[in-house]
Amino acid sequence: METKKTQVAIIGAGPSGLLLGLLLDKQGIDNIILERVTGDYVLGRIRAGVLEQGFAKLVREAGAADNMDMLGEVHEGVEISFNDEIIPINLKELTGESVIVYGQVDITKDMMQVRAKRGLETVYEANDVQPHDVKSDTPYITYEKDGVSYKLECDYIAGCDGFHGVSRQTIPEDVRTEYEKVYPFGWLGLMSDTKPINPELIYARTDRGFALASMRSQTRSRYYIQVPLEDTIEDWSDDAFWEEFRKRMPAGVRDNLITGPSIEKSIVPTRSFICEPLQYGNLFLVGDAGHIVPPTGAKGLNLAASDVATLYKIMIRIYKEGDKSCIEQYSPIALRRIWNGVRFSWWLTDLLHDFGDQKDEFDKKMETSEIEYFLKSEAGKKVIAEQYVGLPYEDLK
Ligand code: RFL
Ligand code: PHB
């Protein structure tokens, strides 16, 4: 077995792991990333598109923001439609903030390139990654690469390995509590090189189910529709998607739809999931490794970024000030913001989707009344806007 050494061992080269790694490097804190798949495979996952300003600020601090600042589109508003009525939420007026539309694939690629340029080590196709002795002062990770077994000794382990990773399983079952809600529908997403249907994103609630019109640029659209959980991608030809999506767009916008061949099409299940605590000894869970939200509200990647921000501050305090007592602040600080994001995305999901026979006629009337109240009242719109742009990051005590 070959032995390597670093200060912070990061499991997972998704956006959480890459962002944390670049930030730590900026502070002179040594780190190595272990990733199960290839870089190309990571970049094949089409996911988020909306970045909060807090996330963008971190990417700038990490030194990977050139493309994002050049190509990302600043959006000062978002729209919610309720059958054919469109209600604009002016984020800028209501909160003074905006969001950036820039794809997860692009931000991931940018961070990968900066990491490579700085000569930081990322081990792709690392097999059987396994953390050990995380409660001790000498934790380590074992893994295998190209038939050779390695031991990576470190001070801390950042579990940035997503929902299906190994890090969360390292926390003993009697220590962790998992909270989960699975929704009775999936999101079918389609990407196409066509002009977006509308200048702003539209979250649409209709009698046929939810739809979302998003984008990556002025020539690339990203659209979603709510579909039954049983549906598979084979059930949805491009034509079938376009026909259904068009029907779910509000009347005034529908006719602007430009269709084209899909360049990506996939179905994802929707769930809310939270693991508590997010820290166990010298192991920290970051991003999707510790929590999942349904995509309504665009909070997943942004919550990952706030976890990174908290862990980054903790690492700075440890390595610059020698204060290890702050470790225990990670979980409570991260979880306060996470639960808020979980609550917001659960609420928006509840309000905008069709839950079929999970809701009775009374529930449906309540839903209609709630959405009408929130979208017609300035106070209601402000509540949505404030959470959509993202709550402030909490500092360490
Ligand atoms: P990731 O992206 O899952 O990366 C984890 C990485 O860890 C690797 N890994 C391992 N490596 C080594 N050993 C192991 N045993 C390993 N197991 C796993 C994996 O290969 C992978 O490379 O987690 P991370 O970095 O925490 O990032 C989280 C985000 O990807 C996620 O929260 C967002 O994509 C969620 N999300 C959205 N978030 C937003 O903030 N705004 C959005 O607009 C938004 N839209 C979305 C979304 C997620 C979606 N899907 C597919 C669920 C839209 C969709 C459709
Ligand atoms: C996306 O562009 O992929 C996207 C945007 C907003 C969401 C979810 C996904 O809430």
PDB file of N, CA and C in Angstrom, residues 86-127:
ATOM      1  N   ILE A  86     -49.726  35.595 -15.090  1.00  0.00           N
ATOM      2  CA  ILE A  86     -48.284  35.639 -14.780  1.00  0.00           C
ATOM      3  C   ILE A  86     -48.038  36.681 -13.703  1.00  0.00           C
ATOM      4  N   ILE A  87     -47.358  36.262 -12.646  1.00  0.00           N
ATOM      5  CA  ILE A  87     -47.056  37.208 -11.569  1.00  0.00           C
ATOM      6  C   ILE A  87     -45.539  37.399 -11.504  1.00  0.00           C
ATOM      7  N   PRO A  88     -45.071  38.596 -11.891  1.00  0.00           N
ATOM      8  CA  PRO A  88     -43.629  38.838 -11.810  1.00  0.00           C
ATOM      9  C   PRO A  88     -43.210  39.067 -10.362  1.00  0.00           C
ATOM     10  N   ILE A  89     -42.081  38.484  -9.982  1.00  0.00           N
ATOM     11  CA  ILE A  89     -41.503  38.753  -8.661  1.00  0.00           C
ATOM     12  C   ILE A  89     -40.220  39.534  -8.955  1.00  0.00           C
ATOM     13  N   ASN A  90     -40.246  40.803  -8.636  1.00  0.00           N
ATOM     14  CA  ASN A  90     -39.084  41.635  -8.929  1.00  0.00           C
ATOM     15  C   ASN A  90     -38.074  41.512  -7.783  1.00  0.00           C
ATOM     16  N   LEU A  91     -37.120  40.619  -7.977  1.00  0.00           N
ATOM     17  CA  LEU A  91     -36.161  40.304  -6.907  1.00  0.00           C
ATOM     18  C   LEU A  91     -35.398  41.544  -6.479  1.00  0.00           C
ATOM     19  N   LYS A  92     -34.991  42.324  -7.478  1.00  0.00           N
ATOM     20  CA  LYS A  92     -34.143  43.490  -7.200  1.00  0.00           C
ATOM     21  C   LYS A  92     -34.896  44.514  -6.350  1.00  0.00           C
ATOM     22  N   GLU A  93     -36.140  44.815  -6.787  1.00  0.00           N
ATOM     23  CA  GLU A  93     -36.916  45.800  -6.029  1.00  0.00           C
ATOM     24  C   GLU A  93     -37.271  45.295  -4.638  1.00  0.00           C
ATOM     25  N   LEU A  94     -37.575  44.023  -4.545  1.00  0.00           N
ATOM     26  CA  LEU A  94     -38.052  43.491  -3.267  1.00  0.00           C
ATOM     27  C   LEU A  94     -36.926  43.207  -2.280  1.00  0.00           C
ATOM     28  N   THR A  95     -35.726  42.927  -2.796  1.00  0.00           N
ATOM     29  CA  THR A  95     -34.641  42.517  -1.880  1.00  0.00           C
ATOM     30  C   THR A  95     -33.330  43.267  -2.117  1.00  0.00           C
ATOM     31  N   GLY A  96     -33.240  43.970  -3.251  1.00  0.00           N
ATOM     32  CA  GLY A  96     -31.962  44.611  -3.602  1.00  0.00           C
ATOM     33  C   GLY A  96     -30.967  43.628  -4.211  1.00  0.00           C
ATOM     34  N   GLU A  97     -31.381  42.378  -4.372  1.00  0.00           N
ATOM     35  CA  GLU A  97     -30.474  41.320  -4.857  1.00  0.00           C
ATOM     36  C   GLU A  97     -30.944  40.758  -6.195  1.00  0.00           C
ATOM     37  N   SER A  98     -30.099  39.956  -6.791  1.00  0.00           N
ATOM     38  CA  SER A  98     -30.447  39.285  -8.044  1.00  0.00           C
ATOM     39  C   SER A  98     -29.865  37.876  -7.977  1.00  0.00           C
ATOM     40  N   VAL A  99     -30.126  37.073  -8.998  1.00  0.00           N
ATOM     41  CA  VAL A  99     -29.470  35.755  -9.089  1.00  0.00           C
ATOM     42  C   VAL A  99     -28.725  35.683 -10.423  1.00  0.00           C
ATOM     43  N   ILE A 100     -27.851  34.685 -10.543  1.00  0.00           N
ATOM     44  CA  ILE A 100     -27.089  34.536 -11.791  1.00  0.00           C
ATOM     45  C   ILE A 100     -27.492  33.228 -12.463  1.00  0.00           C
ATOM     46  N   VAL A 101     -27.818  33.292 -13.732  1.00  0.00           N
ATOM     47  CA  VAL A 101     -28.116  32.075 -14.478  1.00  0.00           C
ATOM     48  C   VAL A 101     -26.822  31.627 -15.169  1.00  0.00           C
ATOM     49  N   TYR A 102     -26.279  30.540 -14.667  1.00  0.00           N
ATOM     50  CA  TYR A 102     -25.022  29.987 -15.196  1.00  0.00           C
ATOM     51  C   TYR A 102     -25.017  28.508 -14.811  1.00  0.00           C
ATOM     52  N   GLY A 103     -24.770  27.632 -15.764  1.00  0.00           N
ATOM     53  CA  GLY A 103     -24.980  26.205 -15.539  1.00  0.00           C
ATOM     54  C   GLY A 103     -23.986  25.563 -14.580  1.00  0.00           C
ATOM     55  N   GLN A 104     -24.472  24.558 -13.867  1.00  0.00           N
ATOM     56  CA  GLN A 104     -23.607  23.783 -12.966  1.00  0.00           C
ATOM     57  C   GLN A 104     -22.460  23.129 -13.737  1.00  0.00           C
ATOM     58  N   VAL A 105     -22.757  22.687 -14.956  1.00  0.00           N
ATOM     59  CA  VAL A 105     -21.710  22.054 -15.771  1.00  0.00           C
ATOM     60  C   VAL A 105     -20.579  23.060 -16.038  1.00  0.00           C
ATOM     61  N   ASP A 106     -20.970  24.291 -16.351  1.00  0.00           N
ATOM     62  CA  ASP A 106     -19.961  25.310 -16.680  1.00  0.00           C
ATOM     63  C   ASP A 106     -19.130  25.698 -15.454  1.00  0.00           C
ATOM     64  N   ILE A 107     -19.816  25.891 -14.338  1.00  0.00           N
ATOM     65  CA  ILE A 107     -19.079  26.304 -13.133  1.00  0.00           C
ATOM     66  C   ILE A 107     -18.151  25.166 -12.689  1.00  0.00           C
ATOM     67  N   THR A 108     -18.620  23.931 -12.864  1.00  0.00           N
ATOM     68  CA  THR A 108     -17.794  22.772 -12.486  1.00  0.00           C
ATOM     69  C   THR A 108     -16.569  22.702 -13.389  1.00  0.00           C
ATOM     70  N   LYS A 109     -16.803  22.892 -14.692  1.00  0.00           N
ATOM     71  CA  LYS A 109     -15.683  22.852 -15.639  1.00  0.00           C
ATOM     72  C   LYS A 109     -14.673  23.971 -15.328  1.00  0.00           C
ATOM     73  N   ASP A 110     -15.183  25.167 -15.025  1.00  0.00           N
ATOM     74  CA  ASP A 110     -14.298  26.299 -14.701  1.00  0.00           C
ATOM     75  C   ASP A 110     -13.420  25.945 -13.485  1.00  0.00           C
ATOM     76  N   MET A 111     -14.051  25.376 -12.465  1.00  0.00           N
ATOM     77  CA  MET A 111     -13.294  25.065 -11.234  1.00  0.00           C
ATOM     78  C   MET A 111     -12.291  23.933 -11.482  1.00  0.00           C
ATOM     79  N   MET A 112     -12.705  22.965 -12.297  1.00  0.00           N
ATOM     80  CA  MET A 112     -11.767  21.867 -12.635  1.00  0.00           C
ATOM     81  C   MET A 112     -10.522  22.424 -13.323  1.00  0.00           C
ATOM     82  N   GLN A 113     -10.772  23.369 -14.238  1.00  0.00           N
ATOM     83  CA  GLN A 113      -9.638  23.913 -14.999  1.00  0.00           C
ATOM     84  C   GLN A 113      -8.695  24.713 -14.113  1.00  0.00           C
ATOM     85  N   VAL A 114      -9.263  25.502 -13.213  1.00  0.00           N
ATOM     86  CA  VAL A 114      -8.415  26.294 -12.309  1.00  0.00           C
ATOM     87  C   VAL A 114      -7.621  25.344 -11.408  1.00  0.00           C
ATOM     88  N   ARG A 115      -8.283  24.290 -10.958  1.00  0.00           N
ATOM     89  CA  ARG A 115      -7.607  23.312 -10.090  1.00  0.00           C
ATOM     90  C   ARG A 115      -6.419  22.668 -10.820  1.00  0.00           C
ATOM     91  N   ALA A 116      -6.675  22.315 -12.081  1.00  0.00           N
ATOM     92  CA  ALA A 116      -5.604  21.694 -12.865  1.00  0.00           C
ATOM     93  C   ALA A 116      -4.464  22.690 -13.097  1.00  0.00           C
ATOM     94  N   LYS A 117      -4.831  23.940 -13.392  1.00  0.00           N
ATOM     95  CA  LYS A 117      -3.824  24.969 -13.648  1.00  0.00           C
ATOM     96  C   LYS A 117      -2.938  25.208 -12.422  1.00  0.00           C
ATOM     97  N   ARG A 118      -3.558  25.146 -11.252  1.00  0.00           N
ATOM     98  CA  ARG A 118      -2.770  25.349 -10.012  1.00  0.00           C
ATOM     99  C   ARG A 118      -2.002  24.088  -9.604  1.00  0.00           C
ATOM    100  N   GLY A 119      -2.167  23.041 -10.368  1.00  0.00           N
ATOM    101  CA  GLY A 119      -1.418  21.808 -10.086  1.00  0.00           C
ATOM    102  C   GLY A 119      -1.905  21.079  -8.844  1.00  0.00           C
ATOM    103  N   LEU A 120      -3.197  21.275  -8.494  1.00  0.00           N
ATOM    104  CA  LEU A 120      -3.727  20.609  -7.293  1.00  0.00           C
ATOM    105  C   LEU A 120      -4.156  19.192  -7.653  1.00  0.00           C
ATOM    106  N   GLU A 121      -3.935  18.282  -6.742  1.00  0.00           N
ATOM    107  CA  GLU A 121      -4.156  16.873  -7.072  1.00  0.00           C
ATOM    108  C   GLU A 121      -5.631  16.465  -6.963  1.00  0.00           C
ATOM    109  N   THR A 122      -6.145  15.909  -8.043  1.00  0.00           N
ATOM    110  CA  THR A 122      -7.478  15.295  -8.035  1.00  0.00           C
ATOM    111  C   THR A 122      -7.293  13.888  -8.578  1.00  0.00           C
ATOM    112  N   VAL A 123      -7.699  12.911  -7.804  1.00  0.00           N
ATOM    113  CA  VAL A 123      -7.578  11.522  -8.265  1.00  0.00           C
ATOM    114  C   VAL A 123      -8.940  11.099  -8.822  1.00  0.00           C
ATOM    115  N   TYR A 124      -9.056  11.064 -10.154  1.00  0.00           N
ATOM    116  CA  TYR A 124     -10.291  10.588 -10.758  1.00  0.00           C
ATOM    117  C   TYR A 124     -10.259   9.064 -10.827  1.00  0.00           C
ATOM    118  N   GLU A 125     -11.419   8.459 -10.924  1.00  0.00           N
ATOM    119  CA  GLU A 125     -11.568   6.997 -10.946  1.00  0.00           C
ATOM    120  C   GLU A 125     -10.876   6.341  -9.745  1.00  0.00           C
ATOM    121  N   ALA A 126     -11.082   6.949  -8.585  1.00  0.00           N
ATOM    122  CA  ALA A 126     -10.583   6.348  -7.331  1.00  0.00           C
ATOM    123  C   ALA A 126     -11.655   5.362  -6.861  1.00  0.00           C
ATOM    124  N   ASN A 127     -11.287   4.106  -6.731  1.00  0.00           N
ATOM    125  CA  ASN A 127     -12.258   3.071  -6.344  1.00  0.00           C
ATOM    126  C   ASN A 127     -12.221   2.780  -4.851  1.00  0.00           C
TER     127      ASN A 127
END
